[in-house]
Structures are given as C-alpha cells and as structure tokens.
Amino acid sequence: MTVPRLLVHRDQQLMAQATAARLITVVQDAQAARGSASVVLTGGRNGNGLLAALAASPAREAVDWSRLDLWWGDERFLPAGDPDRNHTQAAQALLDAVPLEPGRVHVMPASDGPFGDDPEAAARGYAAELDAATDPFDVLLLGVGPDGHVASLFPGLPAVGERDTTVVAVREAPKPPPTRLSLTPPAINAARRVWLLAAGADKAEAAARVMRGDARTPAAGVRGTGETLLLVDQAAAVELPPAATAG
C-alpha cells in the first residue's frame, strides 16, 4: 500500500476542476492500455462537485464513455430515484449527459430493488457483482467527512474493521439515512488509486488526522496499491504543518 500524497488547491472549485482533469487523463491512459477503465464514484458535496466539473470540461469528449465501468463506494439504502441517493445525484451532475453503456453502470441496489428492503441481501448481491469484475479499480474516489469517515465507514462502527467481506450493510449510521451499503477496507484497498477529497474548513481536522495516520480515523486506513492522494483546498489545509503543504 502507498503513503498518502497531499495536493493543496486554492479553493474547492479549482480542486474539482484539477481533479476532473487528472481523472480524465487516468481514464484515457487505462483505456489505451487495456481497452477499458473502471472508476468508483463518491457522493457528497466534493464528489458531486467533481462530477459537475467533469460535465463542464470540454476534455470529457476525450473519454470513451462506452468503455468505462462505474461503481459506487457507498449508497443510501433508499428507493430508486430518491434525491438523497448518490446515484440520483450523480445522474443529475454528469451521468445523464454522457453516453455510458448501461450495463457498465453498477448501481448499488435500492430498497425497492431486486433484494427488497433487506440491506444485507443487497450487500451480498453487490459483492457478487464485484467478484465478477476481473480488473482492479483504476480510481476509487472517496469524500472525507468531518469525522474522518469515508464511504459509509464511520468511526466506531463494525464495518471499519471488516477484513473479509467486500460490501456490507451499515445500520445506525450517525448521519441520515441510518441504513446504507458500503464498500469495506479490503475492497477499497485493492484499487490501483485511492483519491481522498476534502474541501472546506469543516474537513481540516480530518485531513490532518489522515496525514498523521490516526488509527481511529477510517480515512487514514485506506490506501491504493499504486497511489493514494489526499486532495484538499486551502481551507481544509489549515491544520496541516507548513512542510506538509509546501509541495
């Protein structure tokens, strides 16, 4: 696993634009090398801001969207189309505007989907879908919460310590809705690249804990096999030492 590398941007908008450009390059390179690419999306203001920046970028035309597999790091276990679902927000921000291959958009099950209102069965179903994928994720995006959570791996919940299963149902999450599906550390840490997104003053303490390697912070325990980036804006970098932010 890799040590996190810090990238500081002037503000949240510039961070989203720069990360979108970086993502486009990685996807292009993967498609040129292997014919396809795979990306794991994240929700929240930073994840959706990145998708909006992708939608606005003229360079998005360089991506062959029909050869891109999309996955999700977590999802709110709500009915399909609910405005609080990460997939619904991603569709509005980007996905409805690009020519994706429907069979390559791997949406986490909804509470009114094929597994019914059974999040554990839905987690097993998504894990089986993951198992059928042959290549590691090229990029796995994760928004960092103010408490240091990533995906729906909240501090103190059992899912943070999961070492065998790749997808779990999360109940009693500390922020609504309480029932969710989430990738686990084994699934996340198998990705080629893990990019942690933390913009805003409310993310400053969590960003500092990531760079310190705080064992109590879920975001500090995820790593890509080839690259781990912590992407922040200046507001989220205020608690980092000057030496850490100089590069």
Backbone as JSON, one array per atom type, in Angstrom:
{
  "sequence": "MTVPRLLVHRDQQLMAQATAARLITVVQDAQAARGSASVVLTGGRNGNGLLAALAASPAREAVDWSRLDLWWGDERFLPAGDPDRNHTQAAQALLDAVPLEPGRVHVMPASDGPFGDDPEAAARGYAAELDAATDPFDVLLLGVGPDGHVASLFPGLPAVGERDTTVVAVREAPKPPPTRLSLTPPAINAARRVWLLAAGADKAEAAARVMRGDARTPAAGVRGTGETLLLVDQAAAVELPPAATAG",
  "N": [[0.84, -1.19, 0.0], [0.3, 2.36, -0.42], [1.79, 5.47, 0.72], [-0.05, 8.35, 1.71], [-0.19, 11.1, -0.55], [-0.13, 14.56, -0.54], [-2.12, 17.05, -2.05], [-2.64, 20.38, -2.49], [-5.08, 22.8, -3.2], [-6.19, 26.0, -4.4], [-8.93, 26.67, -3.93], [-12.22, 25.2, -3.49], [-13.54, 24.93, -5.97], [-11.44, 25.08, -7.85], [-10.05, 22.81, -7.05], [-11.9, 20.79, -7.73], [-11.96, 21.09, -10.53], [-9.27, 20.59, -11.23], [-8.98, 17.98, -10.3], [-10.84, 16.69, -11.89], [-9.6, 16.95, -14.41], [-7.31, 15.43, -13.93], [-8.5, 12.94, -13.51], [-9.67, 12.4, -16.0], [-7.35, 12.06, -17.56], [-6.23, 9.74, -16.38], [-8.25, 7.84, -16.93], [-8.24, 7.89, -19.75], [-5.63, 6.9, -20.22], [-5.82, 4.32, -19.1], [-7.79, 3.19, -20.74], [-6.44, 3.24, -23.16], [-4.4, 1.45, -22.61], [-5.63, -0.97, -21.78], [-8.1, -1.16, -22.93], [-10.4, -0.57, -21.53], [-11.74, 1.14, -18.61], [-12.11, 1.6, -15.06], [-13.97, 3.2, -12.53], [-14.65, 4.26, -9.26], [-17.25, 5.95, -7.82], [-18.01, 8.7, -5.63], [-20.22, 10.27, -3.27], [-21.71, 13.25, -1.86], [-20.75, 16.73, -1.24], [-18.19, 17.23, -2.3], [-17.7, 15.04, -4.0], [-19.86, 15.27, -5.81], [-19.33, 17.81, -6.74], [-16.98, 17.35, -8.17], [-18.0, 15.69, -10.22], [-19.68, 17.53, -11.5], [-17.75, 19.3, -12.43], [-16.48, 17.63, -14.26], [-18.57, 17.33, -16.09], [-18.68, 19.89, -17.11], [-16.29, 20.17, -18.4], [-14.54, 20.57, -21.45], [-12.75, 18.6, -22.14], [-13.88, 16.21, -21.51], [-14.82, 14.93, -23.71], [-12.75, 13.44, -24.63], [-12.83, 11.03, -23.38], [-13.8, 7.67, -23.79], [-16.8, 6.95, -23.13], [-18.38, 4.71, -23.34], [-16.76, 2.63, -22.76], [-16.26, 2.58, -20.1], [-16.41, 1.52, -16.8], [-18.51, 2.11, -14.08], [-18.71, 2.34, -10.6], [-19.9, 2.37, -7.19], [-18.85, 3.73, -4.06], [-20.35, 3.81, -1.76], [-23.81, 3.82, -0.71], [-26.96, 5.28, -0.05], [-29.51, 3.47, 1.47], [-32.2, 3.58, 0.04], [-35.32, 4.13, -1.79], [-35.17, 3.62, -5.37], [-34.22, 6.38, -7.36], [-34.65, 8.23, -5.35], [-33.97, 11.46, -4.11], [-31.87, 11.69, -2.32], [-30.16, 9.63, -2.82], [-26.91, 8.57, -3.81], [-26.53, 7.74, -6.45], [-28.67, 8.97, -7.82], [-27.99, 11.7, -7.52], [-25.52, 11.72, -8.84], [-26.32, 11.08, -11.43], [-27.74, 13.4, -12.1], [-25.7, 15.29, -11.97], [-23.76, 14.47, -13.84], [-23.96, 11.87, -15.19], [-26.26, 11.52, -16.79], [-25.64, 13.05, -18.93], [-23.66, 11.99, -20.51], [-22.52, 9.44, -22.84], [-22.88, 6.66, -21.61], [-22.46, 3.09, -21.29], [-25.17, 1.22, -20.41], [-25.01, -1.3, -19.09], [-22.61, -1.16, -17.85], [-22.76, 0.48, -15.75], [-22.73, 0.25, -12.51], [-24.88, 0.2, -10.27], [-25.52, 0.53, -6.82], [-27.81, -1.58, -5.05], [-31.24, -0.53, -4.59], [-33.68, 0.19, -2.0], [-36.11, -0.65, -2.89], [-35.51, -2.46, -4.77], [-34.26, -5.47, -6.45], [-33.6, -7.0, -4.22], [-35.32, -6.32, -2.3], [-36.38, -4.82, 0.79], [-33.98, -5.41, 2.25], [-31.05, -4.9, 3.44], [-28.74, -6.42, 3.96], [-28.93, -8.59, 2.17], [-28.85, -7.12, -0.18], [-26.26, -6.08, -0.02], [-24.77, -8.45, -0.25], [-25.47, -9.1, -2.85], [-24.31, -7.01, -4.33], [-21.66, -7.45, -3.71], [-21.26, -9.88, -5.02], [-21.47, -9.0, -7.64], [-19.2, -7.4, -7.77], [-17.26, -9.38, -7.43], [-17.35, -10.61, -9.88], [-16.04, -8.89, -11.54], [-13.03, -8.41, -13.32], [-10.67, -6.85, -13.3], [-8.72, -4.66, -11.15], [-10.02, -1.63, -9.62], [-9.42, 1.38, -11.39], [-9.44, 4.03, -10.44], [-10.48, 5.01, -7.27], [-12.7, 6.99, -5.76], [-13.14, 8.94, -2.85], [-14.99, 10.78, -0.6], [-14.07, 12.67, 2.22], [-15.37, 12.78, 5.41], [-16.24, 15.23, 7.99], [-15.85, 13.9, 10.39], [-13.96, 12.1, 9.71], [-14.85, 9.89, 8.31], [-15.11, 7.65, 5.5], [-16.7, 6.59, 2.44], [-19.32, 4.67, 3.72], [-18.11, 4.14, 6.1], [-17.99, 4.69, 9.18], [-16.48, 6.18, 12.08], [-15.96, 3.93, 14.72], [-17.97, 2.11, 14.02], [-18.82, -1.33, 13.18], [-18.2, -1.96, 10.49], [-15.83, -0.69, 9.78], [-13.79, -2.28, 10.67], [-13.96, -4.52, 9.08], [-12.66, -7.33, 7.41], [-12.94, -9.35, 5.58], [-15.34, -9.48, 3.96], [-16.42, -7.73, 1.01], [-18.44, -5.87, 0.63], [-20.78, -4.33, 2.72], [-23.78, -4.12, 4.72], [-24.73, -1.21, 6.39], [-25.94, -0.25, 9.4], [-27.62, 2.03, 11.57], [-26.11, 4.34, 11.03], [-24.39, 7.38, 11.86], [-25.29, 9.66, 10.6], [-28.09, 10.78, 8.69], [-29.44, 8.97, 5.84], [-29.97, 6.26, 8.18], [-29.48, 3.65, 7.31], [-27.41, 1.97, 5.09], [-25.37, 0.99, 2.25], [-22.05, -0.17, 1.83], [-18.74, -0.19, 0.48], [-15.96, -2.02, 1.81], [-12.87, -1.87, 3.77], [-11.11, -3.96, 2.59], [-12.04, -4.06, -0.11], [-11.72, -1.4, -0.92], [-8.95, -0.96, -0.58], [-7.87, -2.52, -2.53], [-7.87, -1.14, -4.87], [-6.23, 0.46, -7.65], [-5.65, 3.21, -7.49], [-6.4, 5.42, -4.9], [-8.23, 8.19, -4.2], [-8.66, 10.73, -2.0], [-10.99, 13.13, -1.13], [-11.21, 16.31, 0.22], [-12.52, 19.16, 0.9], [-13.05, 22.38, 2.25], [-13.49, 24.17, 5.34], [-14.55, 22.65, 7.4], [-13.44, 20.18, 7.06], [-10.85, 20.23, 7.86], [-9.66, 19.26, 10.28], [-10.03, 16.49, 9.97], [-8.5, 16.03, 7.64], [-5.94, 16.57, 8.63], [-5.71, 14.47, 10.45], [-5.69, 12.29, 8.71], [-3.21, 12.66, 7.38], [-1.55, 12.32, 9.54], [-1.87, 9.68, 10.01], [-3.76, 8.64, 11.79], [-5.03, 6.11, 13.68], [-7.63, 5.86, 14.53], [-9.21, 7.0, 12.67], [-11.17, 6.39, 9.95], [-10.59, 7.26, 7.28], [-7.86, 7.43, 7.3], [-7.01, 4.89, 7.08], [-7.22, 3.84, 4.54], [-5.86, 2.92, 1.4], [-4.41, 3.11, -1.85], [-3.15, 0.62, -4.14], [-1.22, 1.5, -5.87], [-1.22, 4.28, -5.75], [-2.01, 6.88, -3.51], [-3.87, 9.67, -2.91], [-4.42, 12.67, -1.15], [-6.57, 15.1, -1.64], [-7.04, 18.45, -1.21], [-8.48, 21.7, -0.4], [-7.35, 25.06, 0.31], [-8.7, 25.85, 2.6], [-9.18, 23.46, 3.93], [-6.67, 22.74, 4.57], [-5.6, 24.05, 6.7], [-4.86, 23.04, 9.2], [-2.7, 21.51, 8.73], [0.83, 20.98, 8.89], [3.23, 23.48, 7.79], [5.33, 22.33, 6.28], [4.13, 20.1, 5.23], [2.3, 21.09, 3.42], [3.73, 22.42, 1.54], [4.48, 21.32, -0.91]],
  "CA": [[0.0, 0.0, 0.0], [1.07, 3.59, -0.61], [1.65, 6.57, 1.68], [-0.81, 9.44, 1.08], [0.48, 12.3, -1.06], [-1.03, 15.7, -0.36], [-2.21, 18.07, -3.1], [-3.43, 21.5, -1.98], [-5.6, 23.67, -4.24], [-6.58, 27.3, -3.87], [-10.29, 26.65, -3.43], [-12.94, 23.98, -3.82], [-13.83, 24.87, -7.39], [-10.21, 24.72, -8.55], [-9.78, 21.42, -6.72], [-12.79, 19.96, -8.55], [-11.53, 21.17, -11.92], [-7.98, 19.92, -11.36], [-9.19, 16.54, -10.11], [-11.52, 16.21, -13.1], [-8.58, 16.83, -15.46], [-6.47, 14.29, -13.55], [-9.28, 11.72, -13.71], [-9.79, 12.19, -17.44], [-6.07, 11.53, -18.03], [-6.09, 8.36, -15.93], [-9.19, 7.02, -17.68], [-7.7, 7.77, -21.11], [-4.46, 6.02, -20.21], [-6.28, 2.96, -18.84], [-8.47, 2.7, -21.93], [-5.43, 2.99, -24.18], [-3.59, 0.3, -22.23], [-6.38, -2.21, -21.58], [-9.36, -1.12, -23.65], [-11.48, -0.08, -20.67], [-11.32, 1.71, -17.33], [-13.14, 1.49, -14.02], [-13.89, 4.27, -11.55], [-15.62, 4.19, -8.17], [-17.72, 7.3, -7.53], [-18.39, 9.06, -4.26], [-21.24, 11.31, -3.2], [-21.37, 14.41, -1.06], [-20.51, 17.96, -1.99], [-16.95, 17.16, -3.06], [-17.88, 14.08, -5.09], [-20.76, 15.84, -6.81], [-18.62, 18.93, -7.35], [-16.08, 16.78, -9.17], [-18.79, 15.26, -11.38], [-20.11, 18.73, -12.2], [-16.58, 19.79, -13.16], [-16.32, 16.76, -15.43], [-19.62, 17.65, -17.05], [-18.39, 21.19, -17.71], [-14.98, 20.17, -19.06], [-14.51, 20.14, -22.85], [-11.91, 17.41, -22.26], [-14.65, 14.98, -21.28], [-15.02, 14.27, -25.01], [-11.62, 12.55, -24.87], [-13.13, 9.75, -22.74], [-14.77, 6.77, -24.42], [-17.69, 6.63, -22.01], [-18.95, 3.38, -23.51], [-15.8, 1.65, -22.26], [-15.98, 2.95, -18.71], [-17.24, 0.91, -15.76], [-18.71, 2.95, -12.91], [-19.15, 1.69, -9.38], [-20.1, 3.31, -6.08], [-18.22, 3.37, -2.8], [-21.43, 3.57, -0.81], [-25.11, 4.29, -1.17], [-28.05, 5.34, 0.93], [-30.46, 2.4, 1.15], [-33.47, 4.26, -0.17], [-35.9, 3.72, -3.07], [-34.56, 4.12, -6.6], [-34.65, 7.72, -7.73], [-34.72, 9.14, -4.21], [-32.99, 12.54, -4.32], [-30.73, 11.55, -1.42], [-29.26, 8.56, -3.25], [-25.72, 9.02, -4.54], [-26.72, 7.52, -7.89], [-29.57, 10.02, -8.32], [-27.24, 12.94, -7.59], [-24.51, 11.56, -9.88], [-27.01, 11.17, -12.72], [-28.05, 14.8, -12.36], [-24.47, 16.06, -12.12], [-22.95, 14.07, -15.0], [-24.18, 10.62, -15.91], [-27.29, 11.66, -17.81], [-25.14, 13.89, -20.01], [-22.59, 11.31, -21.25], [-23.02, 8.2, -23.45], [-22.45, 5.47, -20.89], [-23.07, 1.8, -21.58], [-25.96, 0.94, -19.2], [-24.55, -2.5, -18.4], [-21.35, -0.9, -17.16], [-23.05, 1.37, -14.63], [-23.01, -0.73, -11.46], [-25.56, 0.95, -9.21], [-25.83, -0.27, -5.63], [-29.26, -1.82, -5.0], [-32.15, 0.35, -3.85], [-34.53, -0.53, -1.03], [-37.25, -1.23, -3.6], [-34.91, -3.2, -5.88], [-34.44, -6.93, -6.51], [-33.39, -7.65, -2.91], [-36.31, -5.81, -1.38], [-35.91, -3.97, 1.89], [-33.06, -6.26, 3.0], [-29.74, -4.37, 3.07], [-27.7, -7.46, 3.97], [-29.01, -9.29, 0.89], [-28.38, -6.18, -1.21], [-24.79, -6.04, 0.07], [-24.24, -9.69, -0.83], [-25.66, -9.03, -4.29], [-23.31, -6.12, -4.92], [-20.37, -8.13, -3.58], [-21.18, -10.86, -6.1], [-21.18, -8.25, -8.86], [-17.78, -7.03, -7.69], [-16.46, -10.58, -7.62], [-17.34, -10.95, -11.3], [-15.15, -7.96, -12.24], [-11.72, -9.06, -13.43], [-9.56, -5.93, -13.06], [-8.88, -3.72, -10.03], [-10.47, -0.29, -9.96], [-8.35, 2.3, -11.76], [-9.5, 5.13, -9.46], [-11.56, 4.93, -6.3], [-12.88, 8.31, -5.17], [-13.75, 8.92, -1.52], [-15.1, 12.02, 0.14], [-13.73, 12.55, 3.64], [-16.3, 13.52, 6.26], [-15.62, 15.96, 9.11], [-15.47, 12.94, 11.44], [-12.96, 11.2, 9.16], [-15.4, 8.71, 7.64], [-15.11, 7.54, 4.04], [-17.82, 5.73, 2.07], [-20.15, 4.7, 4.93], [-17.29, 3.58, 7.16], [-17.98, 5.71, 10.21], [-15.68, 5.79, 13.24], [-16.6, 3.14, 15.77], [-18.92, 1.11, 13.53], [-18.13, -2.58, 12.85], [-17.75, -2.05, 9.09], [-14.47, -0.19, 9.66], [-12.87, -3.38, 10.93], [-14.24, -5.67, 8.22], [-11.46, -7.79, 6.72], [-13.24, -10.45, 4.67], [-16.39, -9.14, 3.01], [-16.12, -6.51, 0.24], [-19.57, -4.94, 0.72], [-21.58, -4.61, 3.92], [-24.88, -3.25, 5.1], [-24.42, -0.38, 7.55], [-27.13, 0.19, 10.12], [-27.38, 3.01, 12.63], [-25.12, 5.35, 10.68], [-24.63, 8.57, 12.68], [-25.94, 10.72, 9.84], [-29.19, 10.17, 7.94], [-30.28, 7.94, 6.46], [-29.15, 5.37, 9.01], [-29.2, 2.36, 6.67], [-26.62, 2.22, 3.89], [-24.47, -0.05, 1.76], [-20.71, 0.41, 1.72], [-17.53, -0.98, 0.3], [-15.19, -2.19, 3.02], [-11.44, -1.66, 3.53], [-10.48, -4.85, 1.6], [-12.41, -3.67, -1.46], [-11.13, -0.09, -1.2], [-7.5, -1.04, -0.63], [-7.46, -3.26, -3.72], [-7.88, -0.23, -6.01], [-4.92, 0.97, -8.06], [-5.51, 4.57, -6.97], [-7.42, 5.92, -4.0], [-8.17, 9.64, -4.09], [-9.48, 11.25, -0.91], [-11.39, 14.51, -1.41], [-11.57, 17.0, 1.45], [-12.52, 20.61, 0.7], [-13.88, 23.1, 3.22], [-12.9, 24.3, 6.67], [-15.03, 21.59, 8.29], [-12.67, 18.96, 6.8], [-9.45, 20.48, 8.19], [-9.19, 18.34, 11.32], [-9.97, 15.14, 9.4], [-7.35, 15.99, 6.74], [-4.74, 16.47, 9.46], [-5.64, 13.12, 11.0], [-5.27, 11.4, 7.62], [-1.78, 12.79, 7.16], [-0.85, 11.77, 10.72], [-2.09, 8.24, 10.09], [-4.53, 8.38, 13.01], [-5.66, 4.79, 13.56], [-9.06, 5.95, 14.85], [-9.85, 7.7, 11.57], [-11.29, 5.48, 8.81], [-9.93, 7.78, 6.07], [-6.42, 7.22, 7.41], [-6.71, 3.47, 6.91], [-7.43, 3.38, 3.17], [-4.7, 3.15, 0.56], [-4.37, 2.47, -3.15], [-1.96, -0.22, -4.32], [-0.21, 2.24, -6.62], [-1.23, 5.71, -5.46], [-3.01, 7.42, -2.6], [-3.82, 11.12, -2.89], [-5.34, 13.47, -0.35], [-6.78, 16.34, -2.38], [-7.69, 19.4, -0.32], [-8.34, 23.11, -0.72], [-6.6, 25.75, 1.37], [-9.49, 25.87, 3.83], [-9.03, 22.17, 4.6], [-5.24, 22.5, 4.84], [-5.12, 24.99, 7.72], [-4.3, 22.35, 10.36], [-1.54, 20.75, 8.31], [2.06, 21.75, 9.09], [3.69, 24.12, 6.56], [6.14, 21.43, 5.49], [3.25, 19.14, 4.52], [1.55, 21.76, 2.35], [4.62, 23.18, 0.66], [4.53, 20.72, -2.24]],
  "C": [[0.88, 1.25, 0.0], [0.8, 4.6, 0.5], [0.88, 7.7, 1.01], [0.09, 10.59, 0.64], [-0.53, 13.43, -1.06], [-0.95, 16.65, -1.54], [-3.16, 19.15, -2.61], [-3.81, 22.42, -3.13], [-6.12, 24.96, -3.61], [-7.97, 27.3, -3.27], [-10.98, 25.39, -3.94], [-13.21, 23.85, -5.31], [-12.59, 24.47, -8.19], [-9.82, 23.27, -8.28], [-10.62, 20.48, -7.57], [-12.32, 19.94, -10.0], [-10.22, 20.41, -12.14], [-8.13, 18.4, -11.22], [-9.91, 15.94, -11.3], [-10.52, 16.01, -14.23], [-7.68, 15.62, -15.18], [-7.21, 12.98, -13.83], [-9.43, 11.4, -15.19], [-8.51, 11.57, -18.0], [-5.9, 10.07, -17.64], [-7.01, 7.43, -16.71], [-8.71, 6.82, -19.11], [-6.55, 6.77, -21.15], [-4.87, 4.57, -19.99], [-6.96, 2.38, -20.08], [-7.48, 2.42, -23.05], [-4.64, 1.72, -23.89], [-4.36, -1.01, -22.24], [-7.72, -2.25, -22.3], [-10.53, -0.61, -22.84], [-10.89, 0.5, -19.4], [-12.45, 1.54, -16.33], [-12.88, 2.55, -12.95], [-14.98, 4.04, -10.51], [-15.98, 5.61, -7.77], [-18.05, 7.46, -6.06], [-19.43, 10.16, -4.31], [-20.76, 12.49, -2.39], [-21.0, 15.61, -1.91], [-19.23, 17.9, -2.82], [-17.05, 16.18, -4.23], [-18.77, 14.63, -6.19], [-20.14, 17.06, -7.49], [-17.65, 18.46, -8.42], [-16.85, 16.35, -10.41], [-19.29, 16.46, -12.18], [-18.95, 19.34, -13.0], [-16.28, 18.94, -14.38], [-17.34, 17.1, -16.5], [-19.32, 18.94, -17.79], [-17.1, 21.22, -18.52], [-15.08, 19.76, -20.52], [-13.7, 18.86, -23.04], [-12.67, 16.12, -22.01], [-14.87, 14.22, -22.58], [-13.88, 13.32, -25.34], [-11.85, 11.16, -24.26], [-14.09, 8.95, -23.61], [-15.69, 6.27, -23.31], [-18.31, 5.25, -22.14], [-18.02, 2.28, -23.02], [-15.35, 1.98, -20.83], [-16.95, 2.23, -17.78], [-17.3, 1.85, -14.57], [-19.28, 2.13, -11.77], [-19.39, 2.77, -8.33], [-19.42, 2.8, -4.82], [-19.22, 3.12, -1.69], [-22.72, 4.14, -1.37], [-26.08, 4.31, 0.0], [-29.1, 4.32, 0.53], [-31.87, 2.96, 1.16], [-34.05, 3.8, -1.5], [-35.16, 4.32, -4.26], [-35.13, 5.49, -6.96], [-34.79, 8.68, -6.58], [-33.64, 10.22, -4.36], [-31.78, 12.45, -3.39], [-29.78, 10.42, -1.82], [-28.08, 9.13, -4.04], [-25.89, 8.84, -6.05], [-27.61, 8.6, -8.5], [-28.8, 11.33, -8.51], [-26.17, 12.88, -8.68], [-25.14, 11.66, -11.27], [-27.31, 12.61, -13.08], [-26.8, 15.61, -12.65], [-23.73, 15.74, -13.41], [-23.53, 12.94, -15.84], [-25.22, 10.72, -17.0], [-26.8, 12.41, -19.04], [-24.06, 13.21, -20.85], [-23.09, 9.94, -21.72], [-22.45, 6.93, -22.81], [-23.13, 4.22, -21.44], [-23.85, 1.36, -20.34], [-25.46, -0.27, -18.41], [-23.26, -2.3, -17.63], [-21.53, 0.11, -16.03], [-23.57, 0.5, -13.49], [-23.59, -0.01, -10.24], [-25.79, 0.03, -8.02], [-27.34, -0.41, -5.5], [-30.01, -0.81, -4.15], [-33.02, -0.49, -2.92], [-35.8, -1.08, -1.66], [-36.76, -2.02, -4.82], [-35.1, -4.7, -5.75], [-34.27, -7.64, -5.17], [-34.38, -7.16, -1.86], [-35.67, -4.96, -0.29], [-35.02, -4.78, 2.83], [-31.64, -5.82, 2.66], [-28.63, -5.41, 3.08], [-27.72, -8.26, 2.67], [-28.52, -8.4, -0.24], [-26.87, -6.09, -1.2], [-24.18, -7.29, -0.54], [-24.37, -9.67, -2.35], [-24.61, -8.14, -4.96], [-21.91, -6.73, -4.81], [-20.19, -9.17, -4.68], [-20.88, -10.19, -7.43], [-19.72, -7.82, -8.91], [-16.89, -8.24, -7.98], [-16.34, -10.97, -9.09], [-16.44, -10.02, -12.12], [-13.73, -8.52, -12.2], [-10.56, -8.15, -13.08], [-9.79, -5.08, -11.83], [-9.42, -2.38, -10.52], [-9.26, 0.57, -10.34], [-8.28, 3.48, -10.79], [-10.7, 4.89, -8.56], [-11.61, 6.26, -5.56], [-13.6, 8.18, -3.83], [-13.81, 10.33, -0.98], [-14.8, 11.76, 1.61], [-14.7, 13.39, 4.46], [-15.58, 14.26, 7.37], [-15.18, 15.05, 10.25], [-14.43, 11.95, 10.96], [-13.52, 9.97, 8.49], [-15.17, 8.8, 6.13], [-16.12, 6.47, 3.67], [-18.83, 5.81, 3.22], [-19.44, 3.96, 6.05], [-17.09, 4.66, 8.21], [-17.16, 5.25, 11.41], [-16.52, 5.03, 14.27], [-17.58, 2.1, 15.3], [-18.18, -0.16, 13.09], [-17.57, -2.65, 11.44], [-16.32, -1.6, 8.92], [-13.45, -1.32, 9.84], [-13.08, -4.61, 10.06], [-12.98, -6.05, 7.43], [-11.73, -8.87, 5.68], [-14.22, -10.05, 3.57], [-16.06, -7.83, 2.29], [-17.21, -5.46, 0.32], [-20.39, -5.32, 1.95], [-22.78, -3.69, 3.98], [-24.47, -2.5, 6.36], [-25.74, 0.07, 8.15], [-26.71, 1.16, 11.22], [-26.22, 3.93, 12.31], [-25.42, 6.63, 11.45], [-25.17, 9.77, 11.92], [-27.0, 10.08, 8.96], [-28.82, 9.99, 6.46], [-29.43, 6.92, 7.19], [-28.76, 4.07, 8.35], [-28.55, 2.62, 5.31], [-25.93, 0.93, 3.44], [-23.1, 0.59, 1.58], [-19.69, -0.63, 1.31], [-16.77, -1.0, 1.63], [-13.71, -1.95, 2.73], [-10.81, -2.66, 2.55], [-10.8, -4.48, 0.16], [-11.73, -2.35, -1.85], [-9.63, -0.21, -1.43], [-6.98, -1.9, -1.77], [-7.39, -2.38, -4.96], [-6.46, 0.22, -6.36], [-4.64, 2.35, -7.45], [-6.69, 4.89, -6.06], [-7.2, 7.41, -3.85], [-9.17, 10.1, -3.03], [-9.73, 12.73, -1.14], [-11.85, 15.18, -0.12], [-11.43, 18.5, 1.23], [-13.46, 21.24, 1.71], [-13.25, 23.1, 4.6], [-13.34, 23.19, 7.62], [-14.28, 20.27, 8.1], [-11.22, 19.08, 7.28], [-8.91, 19.49, 9.22], [-9.05, 16.92, 10.77], [-8.78, 15.01, 8.46], [-6.05, 15.85, 7.52], [-4.59, 15.07, 10.03], [-5.23, 12.1, 9.94], [-3.76, 11.46, 7.44], [-0.96, 12.3, 8.35], [-0.97, 10.25, 10.8], [-2.83, 7.82, 11.34], [-5.33, 7.08, 12.86], [-7.15, 4.82, 13.85], [-9.87, 6.55, 13.72], [-9.96, 6.79, 10.35], [-10.56, 5.96, 7.56], [-8.43, 7.57, 6.1], [-6.03, 5.77, 7.15], [-6.92, 2.95, 5.5], [-6.25, 3.81, 2.3], [-4.91, 2.5, -0.8], [-3.11, 1.63, -3.28], [-0.85, 0.52, -5.05], [-0.12, 3.71, -6.28], [-2.33, 6.01, -4.47], [-2.83, 8.92, -2.56], [-4.83, 11.66, -1.89], [-5.43, 14.83, -1.03], [-7.6, 17.28, -1.52], [-7.64, 20.8, -0.93], [-7.64, 23.79, 0.46], [-7.37, 25.78, 2.68], [-9.33, 24.57, 4.62], [-7.59, 21.88, 4.99], [-4.73, 23.3, 6.03], [-4.51, 24.3, 8.94], [-3.12, 21.48, 10.01], [-0.29, 21.59, 8.51], [2.54, 22.34, 7.77], [4.52, 23.19, 5.68], [5.3, 20.46, 4.68], [2.58, 19.78, 3.34], [2.44, 22.45, 1.32], [4.64, 22.63, -0.75], [3.2, 20.63, -2.87]]
}
